[in-house]
Coordinates of C-alpha atoms in Angstrom, one line a residue:
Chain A
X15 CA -20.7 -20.9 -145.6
X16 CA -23.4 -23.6 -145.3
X17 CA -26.9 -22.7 -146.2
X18 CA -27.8 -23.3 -142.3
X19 CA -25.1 -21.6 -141.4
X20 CA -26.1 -18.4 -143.2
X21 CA -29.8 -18.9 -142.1
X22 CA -28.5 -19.2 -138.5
X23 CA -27.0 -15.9 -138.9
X24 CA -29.6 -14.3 -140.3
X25 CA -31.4 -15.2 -137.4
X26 CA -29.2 -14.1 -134.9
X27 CA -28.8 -10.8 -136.6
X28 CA -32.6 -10.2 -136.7
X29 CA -32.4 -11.4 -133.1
X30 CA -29.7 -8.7 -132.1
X31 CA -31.2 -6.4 -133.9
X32 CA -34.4 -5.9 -132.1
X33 CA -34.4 -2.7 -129.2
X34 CA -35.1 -5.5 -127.0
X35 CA -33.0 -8.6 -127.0
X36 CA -35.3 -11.7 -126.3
X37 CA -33.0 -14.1 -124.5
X38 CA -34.6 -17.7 -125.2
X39 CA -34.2 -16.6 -128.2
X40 CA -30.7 -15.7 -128.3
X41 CA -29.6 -18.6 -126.2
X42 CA -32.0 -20.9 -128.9
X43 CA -30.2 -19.6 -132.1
X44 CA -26.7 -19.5 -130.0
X45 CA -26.6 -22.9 -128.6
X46 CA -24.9 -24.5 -131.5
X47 CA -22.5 -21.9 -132.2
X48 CA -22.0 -18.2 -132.4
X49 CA -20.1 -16.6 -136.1
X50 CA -17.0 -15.4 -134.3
X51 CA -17.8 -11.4 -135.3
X52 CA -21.3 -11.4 -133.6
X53 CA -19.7 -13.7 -130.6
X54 CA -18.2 -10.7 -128.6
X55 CA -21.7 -9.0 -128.3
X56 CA -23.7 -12.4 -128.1
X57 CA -21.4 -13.1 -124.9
X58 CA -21.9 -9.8 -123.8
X59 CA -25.6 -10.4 -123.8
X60 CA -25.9 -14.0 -122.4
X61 CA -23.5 -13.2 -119.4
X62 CA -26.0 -10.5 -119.0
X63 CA -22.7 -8.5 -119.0
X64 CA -24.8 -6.1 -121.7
X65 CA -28.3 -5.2 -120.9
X66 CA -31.2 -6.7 -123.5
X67 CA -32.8 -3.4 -124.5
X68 CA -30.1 -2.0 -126.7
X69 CA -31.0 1.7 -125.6
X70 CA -29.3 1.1 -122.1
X71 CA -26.5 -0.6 -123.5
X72 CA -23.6 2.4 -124.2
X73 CA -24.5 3.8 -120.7
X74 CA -24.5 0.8 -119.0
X75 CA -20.5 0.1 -120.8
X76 CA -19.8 3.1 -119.8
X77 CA -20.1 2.9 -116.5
X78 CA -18.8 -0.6 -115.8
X79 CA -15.8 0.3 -117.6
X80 CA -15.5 3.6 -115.5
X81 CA -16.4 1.4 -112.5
X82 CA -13.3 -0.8 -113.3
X83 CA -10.8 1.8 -113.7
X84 CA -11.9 3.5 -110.1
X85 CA -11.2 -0.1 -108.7
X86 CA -8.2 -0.7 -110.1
X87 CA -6.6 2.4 -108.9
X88 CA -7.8 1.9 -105.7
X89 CA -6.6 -1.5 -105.2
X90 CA -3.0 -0.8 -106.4
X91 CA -2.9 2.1 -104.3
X92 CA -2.7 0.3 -101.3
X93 CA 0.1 -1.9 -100.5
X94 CA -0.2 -5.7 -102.4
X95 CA -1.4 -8.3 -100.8
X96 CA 1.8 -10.2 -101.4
X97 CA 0.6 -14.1 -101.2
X98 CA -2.2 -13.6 -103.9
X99 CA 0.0 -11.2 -106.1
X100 CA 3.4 -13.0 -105.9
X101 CA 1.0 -16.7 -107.1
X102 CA -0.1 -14.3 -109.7
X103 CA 3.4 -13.1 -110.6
X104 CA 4.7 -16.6 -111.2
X105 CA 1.6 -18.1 -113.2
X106 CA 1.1 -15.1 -115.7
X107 CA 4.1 -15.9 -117.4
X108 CA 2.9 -19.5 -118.0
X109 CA -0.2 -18.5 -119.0
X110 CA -0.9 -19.9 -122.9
X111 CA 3.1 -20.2 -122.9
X112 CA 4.7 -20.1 -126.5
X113 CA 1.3 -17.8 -127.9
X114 CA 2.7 -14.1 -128.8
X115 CA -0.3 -12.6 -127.7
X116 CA 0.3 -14.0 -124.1
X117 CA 4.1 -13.1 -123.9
X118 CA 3.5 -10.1 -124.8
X119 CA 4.3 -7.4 -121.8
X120 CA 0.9 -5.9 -122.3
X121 CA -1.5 -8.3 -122.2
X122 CA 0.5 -9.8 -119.2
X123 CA 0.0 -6.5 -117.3
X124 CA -3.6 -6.8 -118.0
X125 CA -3.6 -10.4 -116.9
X126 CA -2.0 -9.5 -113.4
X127 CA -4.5 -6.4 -112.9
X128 CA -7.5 -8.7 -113.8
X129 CA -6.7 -11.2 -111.6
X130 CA -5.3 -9.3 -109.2
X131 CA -8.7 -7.8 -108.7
X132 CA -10.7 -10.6 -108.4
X133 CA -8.8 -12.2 -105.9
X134 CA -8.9 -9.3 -104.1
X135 CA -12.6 -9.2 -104.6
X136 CA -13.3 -12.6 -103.7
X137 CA -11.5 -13.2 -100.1
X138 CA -12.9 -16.7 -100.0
X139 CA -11.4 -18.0 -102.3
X140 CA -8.3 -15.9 -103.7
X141 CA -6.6 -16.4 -106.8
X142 CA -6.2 -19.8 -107.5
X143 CA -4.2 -21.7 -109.8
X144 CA -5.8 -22.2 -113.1
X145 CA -8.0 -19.2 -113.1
X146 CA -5.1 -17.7 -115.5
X147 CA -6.5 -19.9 -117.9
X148 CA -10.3 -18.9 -117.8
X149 CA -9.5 -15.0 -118.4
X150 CA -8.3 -16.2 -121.9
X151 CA -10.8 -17.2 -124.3
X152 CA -12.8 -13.8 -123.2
X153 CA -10.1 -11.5 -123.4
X154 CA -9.3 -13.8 -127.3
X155 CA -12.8 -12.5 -128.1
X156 CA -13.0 -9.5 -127.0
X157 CA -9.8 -8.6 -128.5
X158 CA -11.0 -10.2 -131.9
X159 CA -13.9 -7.2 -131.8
X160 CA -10.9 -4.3 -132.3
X161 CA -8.3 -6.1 -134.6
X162 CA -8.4 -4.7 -137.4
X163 CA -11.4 -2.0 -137.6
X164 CA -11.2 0.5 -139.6
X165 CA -13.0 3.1 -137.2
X166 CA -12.0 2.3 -133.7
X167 CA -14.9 3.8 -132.4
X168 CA -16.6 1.9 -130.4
X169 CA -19.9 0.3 -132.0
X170 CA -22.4 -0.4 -129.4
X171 CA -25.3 -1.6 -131.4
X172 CA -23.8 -4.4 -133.8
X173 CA -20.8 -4.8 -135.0
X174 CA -20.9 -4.9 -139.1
X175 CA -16.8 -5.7 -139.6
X176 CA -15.8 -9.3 -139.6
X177 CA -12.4 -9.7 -138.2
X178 CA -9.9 -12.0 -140.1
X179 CA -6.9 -11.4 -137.9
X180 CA -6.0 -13.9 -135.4
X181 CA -5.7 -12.5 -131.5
X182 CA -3.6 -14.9 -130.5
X183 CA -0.5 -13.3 -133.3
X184 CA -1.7 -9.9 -132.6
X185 CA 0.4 -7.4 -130.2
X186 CA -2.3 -5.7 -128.3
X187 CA 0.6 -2.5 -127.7
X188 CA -0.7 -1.3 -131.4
X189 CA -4.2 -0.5 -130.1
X190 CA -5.4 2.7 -128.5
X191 CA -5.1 3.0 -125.0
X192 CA -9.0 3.1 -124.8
X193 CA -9.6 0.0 -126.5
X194 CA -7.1 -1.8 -124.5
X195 CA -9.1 -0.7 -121.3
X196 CA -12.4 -1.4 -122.9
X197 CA -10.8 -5.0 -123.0
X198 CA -9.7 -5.3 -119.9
X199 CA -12.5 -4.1 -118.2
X200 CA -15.2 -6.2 -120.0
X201 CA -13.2 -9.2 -119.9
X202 CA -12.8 -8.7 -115.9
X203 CA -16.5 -8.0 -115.3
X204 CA -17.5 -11.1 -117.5
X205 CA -14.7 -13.4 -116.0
X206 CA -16.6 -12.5 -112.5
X207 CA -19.7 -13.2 -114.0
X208 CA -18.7 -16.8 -114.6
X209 CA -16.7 -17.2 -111.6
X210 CA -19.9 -16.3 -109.6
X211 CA -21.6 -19.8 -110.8
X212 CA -18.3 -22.0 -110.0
X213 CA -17.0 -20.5 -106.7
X214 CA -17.5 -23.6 -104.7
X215 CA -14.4 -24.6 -107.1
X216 CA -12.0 -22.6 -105.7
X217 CA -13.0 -21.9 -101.8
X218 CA -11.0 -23.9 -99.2
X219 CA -11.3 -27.8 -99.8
X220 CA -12.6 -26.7 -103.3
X221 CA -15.9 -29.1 -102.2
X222 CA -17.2 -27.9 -105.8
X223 CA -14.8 -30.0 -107.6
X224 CA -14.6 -32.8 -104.9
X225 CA -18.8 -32.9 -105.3
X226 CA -18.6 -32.9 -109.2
X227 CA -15.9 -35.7 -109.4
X228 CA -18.5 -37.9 -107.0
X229 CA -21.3 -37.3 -109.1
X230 CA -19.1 -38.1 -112.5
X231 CA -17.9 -41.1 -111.0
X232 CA -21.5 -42.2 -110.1
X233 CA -22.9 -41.4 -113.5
X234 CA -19.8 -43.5 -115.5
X235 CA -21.1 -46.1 -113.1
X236 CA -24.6 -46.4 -114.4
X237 CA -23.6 -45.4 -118.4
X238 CA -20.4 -47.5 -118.8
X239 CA -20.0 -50.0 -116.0
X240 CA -17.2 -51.6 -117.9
X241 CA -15.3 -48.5 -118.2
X242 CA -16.2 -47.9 -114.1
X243 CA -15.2 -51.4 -113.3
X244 CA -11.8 -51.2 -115.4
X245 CA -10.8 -48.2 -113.8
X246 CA -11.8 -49.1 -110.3
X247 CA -10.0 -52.4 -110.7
X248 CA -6.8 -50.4 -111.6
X249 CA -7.3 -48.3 -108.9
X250 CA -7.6 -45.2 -111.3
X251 CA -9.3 -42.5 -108.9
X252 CA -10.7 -39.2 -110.6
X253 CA -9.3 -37.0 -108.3
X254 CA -6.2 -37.9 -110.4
X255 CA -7.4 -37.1 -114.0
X256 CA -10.7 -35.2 -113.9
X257 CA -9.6 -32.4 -111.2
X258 CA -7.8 -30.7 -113.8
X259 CA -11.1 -31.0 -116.1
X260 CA -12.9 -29.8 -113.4
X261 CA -10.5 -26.8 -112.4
X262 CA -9.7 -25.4 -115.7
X263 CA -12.8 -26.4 -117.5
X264 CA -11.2 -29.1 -119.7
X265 CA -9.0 -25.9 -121.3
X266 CA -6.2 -27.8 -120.5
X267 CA -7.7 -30.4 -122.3
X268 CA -8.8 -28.7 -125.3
X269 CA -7.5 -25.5 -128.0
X270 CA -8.9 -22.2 -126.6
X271 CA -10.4 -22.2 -130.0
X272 CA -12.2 -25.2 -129.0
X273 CA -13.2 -23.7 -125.7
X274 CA -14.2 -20.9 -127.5
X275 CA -17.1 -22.9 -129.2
X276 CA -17.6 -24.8 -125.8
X277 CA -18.3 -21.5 -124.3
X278 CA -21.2 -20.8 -126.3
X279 CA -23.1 -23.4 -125.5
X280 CA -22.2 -23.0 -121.6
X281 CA -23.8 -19.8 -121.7
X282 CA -26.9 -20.7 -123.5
X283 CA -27.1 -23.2 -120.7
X284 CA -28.0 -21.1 -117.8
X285 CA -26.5 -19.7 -114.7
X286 CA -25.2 -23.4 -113.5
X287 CA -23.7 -24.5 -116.8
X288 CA -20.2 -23.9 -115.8
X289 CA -21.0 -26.4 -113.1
X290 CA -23.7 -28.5 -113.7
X291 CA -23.6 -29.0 -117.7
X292 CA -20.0 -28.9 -117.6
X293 CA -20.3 -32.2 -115.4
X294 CA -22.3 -33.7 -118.0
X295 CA -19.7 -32.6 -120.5
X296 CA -16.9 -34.1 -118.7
X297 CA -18.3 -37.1 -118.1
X298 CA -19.1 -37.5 -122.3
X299 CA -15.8 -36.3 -122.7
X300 CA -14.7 -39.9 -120.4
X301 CA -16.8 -41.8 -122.5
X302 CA -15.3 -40.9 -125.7
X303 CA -12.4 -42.6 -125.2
X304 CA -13.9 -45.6 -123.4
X305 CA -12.8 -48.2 -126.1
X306 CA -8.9 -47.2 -125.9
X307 CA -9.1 -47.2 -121.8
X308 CA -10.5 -50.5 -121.5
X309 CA -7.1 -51.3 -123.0
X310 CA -5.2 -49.8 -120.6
X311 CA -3.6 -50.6 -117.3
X312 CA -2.8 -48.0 -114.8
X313 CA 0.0 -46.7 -115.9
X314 CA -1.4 -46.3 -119.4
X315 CA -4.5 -44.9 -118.3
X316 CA -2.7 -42.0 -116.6
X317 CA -0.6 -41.1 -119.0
X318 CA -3.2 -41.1 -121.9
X319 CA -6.1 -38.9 -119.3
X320 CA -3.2 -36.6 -118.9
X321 CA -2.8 -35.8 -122.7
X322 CA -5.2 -36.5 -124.7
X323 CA -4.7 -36.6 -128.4
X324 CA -7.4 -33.7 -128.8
X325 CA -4.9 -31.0 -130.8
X326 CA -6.6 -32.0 -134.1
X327 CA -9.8 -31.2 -132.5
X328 CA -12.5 -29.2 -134.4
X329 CA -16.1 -27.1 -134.0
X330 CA -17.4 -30.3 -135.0
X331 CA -15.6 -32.4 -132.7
X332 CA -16.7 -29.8 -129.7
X333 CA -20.7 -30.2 -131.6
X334 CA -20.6 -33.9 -131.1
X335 CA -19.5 -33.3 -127.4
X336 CA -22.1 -30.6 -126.8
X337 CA -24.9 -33.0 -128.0
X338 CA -23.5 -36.0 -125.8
X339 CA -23.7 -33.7 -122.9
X340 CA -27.1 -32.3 -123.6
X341 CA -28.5 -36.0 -123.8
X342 CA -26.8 -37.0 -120.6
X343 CA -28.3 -33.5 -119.2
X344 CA -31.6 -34.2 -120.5
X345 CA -31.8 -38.2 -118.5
X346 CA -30.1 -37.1 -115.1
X347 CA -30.5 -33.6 -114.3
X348 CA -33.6 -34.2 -112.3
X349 CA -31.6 -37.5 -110.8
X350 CA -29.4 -35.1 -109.4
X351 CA -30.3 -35.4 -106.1
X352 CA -29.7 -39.1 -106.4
X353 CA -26.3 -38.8 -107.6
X354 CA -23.4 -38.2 -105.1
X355 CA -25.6 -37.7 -102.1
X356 CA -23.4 -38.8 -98.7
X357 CA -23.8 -42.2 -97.6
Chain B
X22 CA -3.4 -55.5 -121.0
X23 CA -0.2 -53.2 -121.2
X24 CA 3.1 -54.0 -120.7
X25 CA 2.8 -55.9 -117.5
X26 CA 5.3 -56.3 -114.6
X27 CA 8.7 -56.2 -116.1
X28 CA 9.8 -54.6 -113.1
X29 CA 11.3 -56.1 -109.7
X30 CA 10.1 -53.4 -107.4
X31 CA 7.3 -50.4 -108.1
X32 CA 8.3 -47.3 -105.7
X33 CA 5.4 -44.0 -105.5
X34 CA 7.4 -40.6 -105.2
X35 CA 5.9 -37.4 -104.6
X36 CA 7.4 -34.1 -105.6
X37 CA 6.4 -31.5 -104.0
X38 CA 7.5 -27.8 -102.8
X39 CA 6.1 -24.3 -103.5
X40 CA 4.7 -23.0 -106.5
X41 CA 7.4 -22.2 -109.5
X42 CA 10.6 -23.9 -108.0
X43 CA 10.6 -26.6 -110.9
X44 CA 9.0 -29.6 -109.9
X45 CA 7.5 -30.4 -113.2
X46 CA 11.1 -29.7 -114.9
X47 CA 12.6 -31.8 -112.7
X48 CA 9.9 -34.7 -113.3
X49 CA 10.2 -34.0 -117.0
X50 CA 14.1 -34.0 -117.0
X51 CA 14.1 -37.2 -115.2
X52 CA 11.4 -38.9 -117.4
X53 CA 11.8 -37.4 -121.1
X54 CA 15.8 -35.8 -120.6
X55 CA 13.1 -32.5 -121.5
X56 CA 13.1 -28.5 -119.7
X57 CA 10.7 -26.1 -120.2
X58 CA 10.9 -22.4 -120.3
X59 CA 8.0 -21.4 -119.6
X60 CA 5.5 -25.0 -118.9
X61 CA 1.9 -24.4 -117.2
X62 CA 1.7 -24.6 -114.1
X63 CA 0.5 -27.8 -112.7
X64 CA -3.1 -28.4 -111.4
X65 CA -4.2 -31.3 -109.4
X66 CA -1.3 -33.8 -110.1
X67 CA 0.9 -35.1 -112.7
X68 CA 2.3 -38.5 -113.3
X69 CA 5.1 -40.0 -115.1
X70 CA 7.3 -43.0 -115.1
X71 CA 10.9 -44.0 -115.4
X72 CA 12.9 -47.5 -114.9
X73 CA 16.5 -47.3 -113.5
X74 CA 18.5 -50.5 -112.6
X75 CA 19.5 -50.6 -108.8
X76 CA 22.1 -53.6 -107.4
X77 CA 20.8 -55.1 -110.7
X78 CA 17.4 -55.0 -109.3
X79 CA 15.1 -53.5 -112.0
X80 CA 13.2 -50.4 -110.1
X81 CA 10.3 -48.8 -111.9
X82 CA 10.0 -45.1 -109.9
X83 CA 5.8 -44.0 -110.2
X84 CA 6.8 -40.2 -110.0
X85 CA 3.4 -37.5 -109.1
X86 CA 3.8 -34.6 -109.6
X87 CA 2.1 -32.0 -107.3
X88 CA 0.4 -28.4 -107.8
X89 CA 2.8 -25.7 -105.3
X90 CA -0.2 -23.2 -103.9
X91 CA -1.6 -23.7 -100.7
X92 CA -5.4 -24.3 -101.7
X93 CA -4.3 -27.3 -103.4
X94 CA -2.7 -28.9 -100.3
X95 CA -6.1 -30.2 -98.8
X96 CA -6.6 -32.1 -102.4
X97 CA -2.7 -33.1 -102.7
X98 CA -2.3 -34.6 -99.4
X99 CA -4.4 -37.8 -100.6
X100 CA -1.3 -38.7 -103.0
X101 CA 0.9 -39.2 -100.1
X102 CA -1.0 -42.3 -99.8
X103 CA 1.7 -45.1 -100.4
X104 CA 4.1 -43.0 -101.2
X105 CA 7.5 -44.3 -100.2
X106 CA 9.7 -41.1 -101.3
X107 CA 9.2 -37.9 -101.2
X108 CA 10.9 -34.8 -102.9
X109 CA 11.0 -31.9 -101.2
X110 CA 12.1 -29.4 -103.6
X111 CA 13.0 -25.6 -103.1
X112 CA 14.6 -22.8 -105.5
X113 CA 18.1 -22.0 -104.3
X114 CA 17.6 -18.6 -105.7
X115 CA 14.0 -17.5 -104.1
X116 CA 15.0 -17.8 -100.0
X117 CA 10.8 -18.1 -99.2
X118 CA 10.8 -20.9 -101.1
X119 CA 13.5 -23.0 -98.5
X120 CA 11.8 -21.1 -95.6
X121 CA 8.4 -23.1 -96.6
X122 CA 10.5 -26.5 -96.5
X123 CA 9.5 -27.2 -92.8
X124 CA 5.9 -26.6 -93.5
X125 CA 6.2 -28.7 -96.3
X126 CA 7.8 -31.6 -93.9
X127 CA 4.9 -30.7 -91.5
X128 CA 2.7 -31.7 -94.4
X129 CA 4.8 -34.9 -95.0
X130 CA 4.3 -36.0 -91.7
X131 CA 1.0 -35.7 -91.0
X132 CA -0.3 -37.3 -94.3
X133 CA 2.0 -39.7 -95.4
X134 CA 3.6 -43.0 -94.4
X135 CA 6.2 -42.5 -91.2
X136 CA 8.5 -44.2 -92.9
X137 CA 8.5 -42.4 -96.2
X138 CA 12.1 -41.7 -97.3
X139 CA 12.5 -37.9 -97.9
X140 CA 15.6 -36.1 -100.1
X141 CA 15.3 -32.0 -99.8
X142 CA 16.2 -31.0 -103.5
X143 CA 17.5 -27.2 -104.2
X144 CA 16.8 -26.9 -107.6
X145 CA 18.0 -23.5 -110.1
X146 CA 21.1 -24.6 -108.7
X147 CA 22.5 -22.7 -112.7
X148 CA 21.2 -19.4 -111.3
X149 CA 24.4 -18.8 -109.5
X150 CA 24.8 -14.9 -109.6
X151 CA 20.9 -15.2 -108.1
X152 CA 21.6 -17.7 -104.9
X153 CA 20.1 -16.7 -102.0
X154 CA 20.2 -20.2 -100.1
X155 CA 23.7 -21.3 -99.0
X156 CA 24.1 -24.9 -99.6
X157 CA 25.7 -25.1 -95.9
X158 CA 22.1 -24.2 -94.5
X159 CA 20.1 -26.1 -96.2
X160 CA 22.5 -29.1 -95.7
X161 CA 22.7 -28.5 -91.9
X162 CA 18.6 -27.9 -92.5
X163 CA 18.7 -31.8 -93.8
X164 CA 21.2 -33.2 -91.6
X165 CA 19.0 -31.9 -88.4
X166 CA 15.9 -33.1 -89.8
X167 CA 17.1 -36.3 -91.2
X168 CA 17.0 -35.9 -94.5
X169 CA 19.1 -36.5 -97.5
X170 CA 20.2 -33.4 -99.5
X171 CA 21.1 -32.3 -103.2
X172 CA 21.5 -29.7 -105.2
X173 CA 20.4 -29.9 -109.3
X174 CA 19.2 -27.9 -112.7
X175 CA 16.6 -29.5 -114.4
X176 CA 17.7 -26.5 -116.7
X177 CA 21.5 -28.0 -117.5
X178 CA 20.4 -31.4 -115.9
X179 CA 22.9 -31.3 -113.5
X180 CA 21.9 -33.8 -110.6
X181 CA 18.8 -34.4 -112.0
X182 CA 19.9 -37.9 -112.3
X183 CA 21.6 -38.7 -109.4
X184 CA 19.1 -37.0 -106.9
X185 CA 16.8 -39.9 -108.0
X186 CA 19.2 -42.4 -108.4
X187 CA 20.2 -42.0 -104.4
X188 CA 16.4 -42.0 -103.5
X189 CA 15.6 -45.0 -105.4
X190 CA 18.7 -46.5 -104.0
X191 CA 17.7 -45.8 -100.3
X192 CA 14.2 -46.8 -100.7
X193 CA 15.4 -50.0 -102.4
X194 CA 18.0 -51.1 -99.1
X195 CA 15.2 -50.1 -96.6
X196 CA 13.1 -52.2 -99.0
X197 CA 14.8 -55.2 -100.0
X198 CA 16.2 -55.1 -95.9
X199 CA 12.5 -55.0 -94.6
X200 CA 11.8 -57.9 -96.9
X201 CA 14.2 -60.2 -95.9
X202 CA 12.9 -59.9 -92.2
X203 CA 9.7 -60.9 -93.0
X204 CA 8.3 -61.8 -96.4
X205 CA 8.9 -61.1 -99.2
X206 CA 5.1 -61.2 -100.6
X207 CA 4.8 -58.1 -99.2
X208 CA 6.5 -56.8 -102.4
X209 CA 3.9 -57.0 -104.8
X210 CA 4.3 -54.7 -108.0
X211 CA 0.4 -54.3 -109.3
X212 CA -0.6 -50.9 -111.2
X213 CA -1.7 -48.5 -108.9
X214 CA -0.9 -49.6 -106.2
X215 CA 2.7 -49.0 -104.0
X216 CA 4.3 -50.9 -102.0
X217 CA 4.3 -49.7 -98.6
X218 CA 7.5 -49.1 -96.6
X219 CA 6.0 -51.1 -93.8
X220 CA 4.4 -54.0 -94.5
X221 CA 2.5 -54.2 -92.0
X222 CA -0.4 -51.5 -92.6
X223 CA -3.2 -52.3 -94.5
X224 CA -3.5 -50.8 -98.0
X225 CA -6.4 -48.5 -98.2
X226 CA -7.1 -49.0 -102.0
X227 CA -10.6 -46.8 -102.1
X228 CA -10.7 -43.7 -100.2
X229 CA -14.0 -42.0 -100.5
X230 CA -14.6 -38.4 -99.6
X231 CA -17.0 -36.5 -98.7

């Protein structure tokens, strides 16, 4: 570990370890990365899933998990709303295909409750396609928090154990039944939690994604008016590459190791990160591969935007996007209203 | 610039049909000879490319790929533009899925050329023991609504090839007969853009929404 990297933590500690969390400062020392042991509380915290004043924290667990449970047997008492749950049925199973953790029967089950709920919860939109994808990284992390503790008792204040066991190898049927639902439940009430700022995504028309796609293409415009000009000239439209970044967050794009460390930056951005900075981020994300498109016809263009070669992709790969995107953010948030607007 | 136009003739095909009857396995059979368990599902589109030889004619087929659930279809229907072939795919061992064809065709219809050349594919066609759509009914289905019909497996590949071979191959004599009536400059391969069944209609290149 680097000597900032152990003086970050420090800080972050002495941050977490006050009785009353101070949130710029939390989202300061998180911005560039949270270590992956204090990650599950720091989300906690900056989803505002976990009140700041430790005190209120066990009661206020308690009663969102209890909360969840009562749901959940309510809504699978009554007869399945069979559109939303049979879409459910057939994308679970493709969820993170090949990863054992996601083929395992278990977490499935928990996948199909999760979303089942939401959807249920959320008429407006539903489930849609791709919203699989975003439960992931949380229940990854929040997973990460049990594997391998000694004590399974749930530690409210600050976790001390470091886990060294990968989630995505582990068979969530060896834990206890109560961490399992401790799981589920917090990784349903923060999924919702990020939903909340991105709903426009997935409502009828999904006018969310259609707005952010106008707005990119405007801003690529102004930064890389060759790159705009190539791709207009081959009649490249970003409805047909950058919905998919737009829909699943660029975790189509990227590891969910890499989304992981994306993720921790979102939520030290604010309530409208997952839809404002992550515009900024996708459009940096364009840019980096500006030199090989301006190579490219059509065709080529496609196929590359389609699969990018981002497997060897690292925290400091993900870093050098973050700070891309927090310049762009920093020149044209307030030109917002400039960008996109009809006419 | 890439590869250029080593092609006589550029055709846009859509697949589309509900969610999980193998679209993308079909696309990726076609394209890669590849089939996939388990593959995510699609979001937004796909694309891929293949180049088969018809009446020694080189035909380069611009294949998209389309996402199956409903709230997509208000984002899809804007890649039926050019599109000169369309399949319609169902699973012939999940009956909803064939019973959605017609609202599929509705969807055709209202958003993509008139003239676009449509083949209703019954794909699983290995899940024997599971069939629960009778090849007679979803022939007579085709036959009454003027469509070609075919049953594959991008799982064993069977048909795979020759369900795009016969689409290519009708597109190509409704092509190549259209372009000997009037001229043949309509046929102008360029990246990105199709050629339209019907020469006369304007290509809308940029399309801007809301």
């Amino acid at each position: 570990m680097s000597s900032r990297t152990s003086r970050r933590r420090e800080r972050l500690i002495r941050c977490l370890t006050k009785d009353d969390v101070d949130m710029a400062d939390l989202m300061q020392i998180s911005w560039q990365g949270i270590p992956a042991d204090l990650r599950p509380i720091v989300w906690q915290l900056l989803l505002t899933y976990l009140p700041l004043p430790s005190a209120q924290r066990l009661n206020k667990l308690h009663v969102k998990r209890q909360e969840y449970a009562s749901l959940t047997s309510l809504t699978f008492s009554k007869p399945l709303e069979q559109t939303i749950w049979h879409q459910i049925a057939i994308d679970v199973p493709r969820t993170r295909p090949g990863v054992p953790l996601w083929a395992d029967p278990t977490t499935q089950r928990c996948l199909e409750r999760i979303l089942y709920l939401w959807a249920i919860r959320h008429p407006a939109s539903g489930y849609v396609q791709g919203i699989n994808d975003l439960v992931t990284p949380f229940f990854h992390v929040f997973l990460s928090f049990y594997i391998g503790m000694s004590s399974l008792r749930l530690r409210l204040s600050l976790p001390d154990h470091r886990s060294d066991g990968d989630p995505s190898t582990f068979s969530p049927s060896h834990l206890p039944q109560s961490a399992l639902t401790a799981i589920e439940a917090d990784s349903f009430w923060c999924l919702s939690n990020l939903l909340d700022g991105i709903q426009m995504n997935y409502i009828h028309g999904q006018p969310g994604i259609v707005n952010a796609l106008n707005k990119m293409s405007e801003l690529v415009g102004r930064l890389d008016h060759k790159l705009s000009q190539h791709l207009a000239q081959e009649g490249v439209e970003y409805m047909q590459f950058a919905f998919r970044w737009m829909n699943c967050l660029l975790m189509r794009e990227l590891s969910v190791e890499n989304t992981i460390r994306m993720w921790d930056t979102y939520m030290c951005e604010g309530s409208q990160a997952f839809s404002q900075f992550h515009l900024f981020v996708c459009t940096a994300f364009l840019l980096t591969w500006s030199q090989q498109l301006l190579e490219m016809d059509f065709q080529g263009m496609i196929m590359f935007l389609q699969s990018l070669p981002t497997q060897d992709w690292n925290d400091r790969n993900i870093e050098e996007l973050m700070g891309k995107a927090w310049q762009l953010s920093n020149t044209w948030k307030d030109a917002q209203g400039h960008l996109g607007a009809p006419g | 610039m890439a590869e250029g136009s080593n092609y006589d003739y550029l055709f846009k095909i859509v697949l589309i049909g509900e969610s999980g009857v193998g679209k993308s396995n079909l696309l990726s059979r076609f394209t890669r000879n590849e089939f996939n368990q388990d593959s995510k599902s699609t979001i937004g589109v796909e694309f891929a490319t293949r180049t088969i030889t018809v009446d020694g004619k080189v035909v380069k087929a611009q294949i998209w790929d389309t996402a199956g659930q409903e709230r997509y279809r208000a984002i899809t229907a804007a890649y039926y533009r050019g599109a000169v072939g369309a399949l319609l795919v169902y699973d012939i061992s999940k009956h909803a899925t064939f019973v959605n064809v017609a609202r599929w065709l509705k969807e055709l219809r209202d958003h993509a050329d008139s003239n676009i050349v449509i083949m209703l594919v019954g794909n699983k066609s290995d899940l024997k023991h599971l069939r629960a759509v009778l090849t007679d009914e979803a022939k007579q289905f085709a036959t009454d609504n003027g469509l070609s019909f075919i049953e594959t497996s991008a799982l064993d590949a069977t048909n795979v090839e020759a369900a795009f071979q016969t689409i290519l191959t009708d597109i190509y004599h409704i092509v190549s007969s259209k372009a000997l009536e009037t001229s043949a400059d309509a046929i102008r391969p360029s990246g990105g853009e199709s050629i339209k069944v019907e020469p006369s209609q304007e290509p809308k290149q940029q399309q801007k929404c809301c």
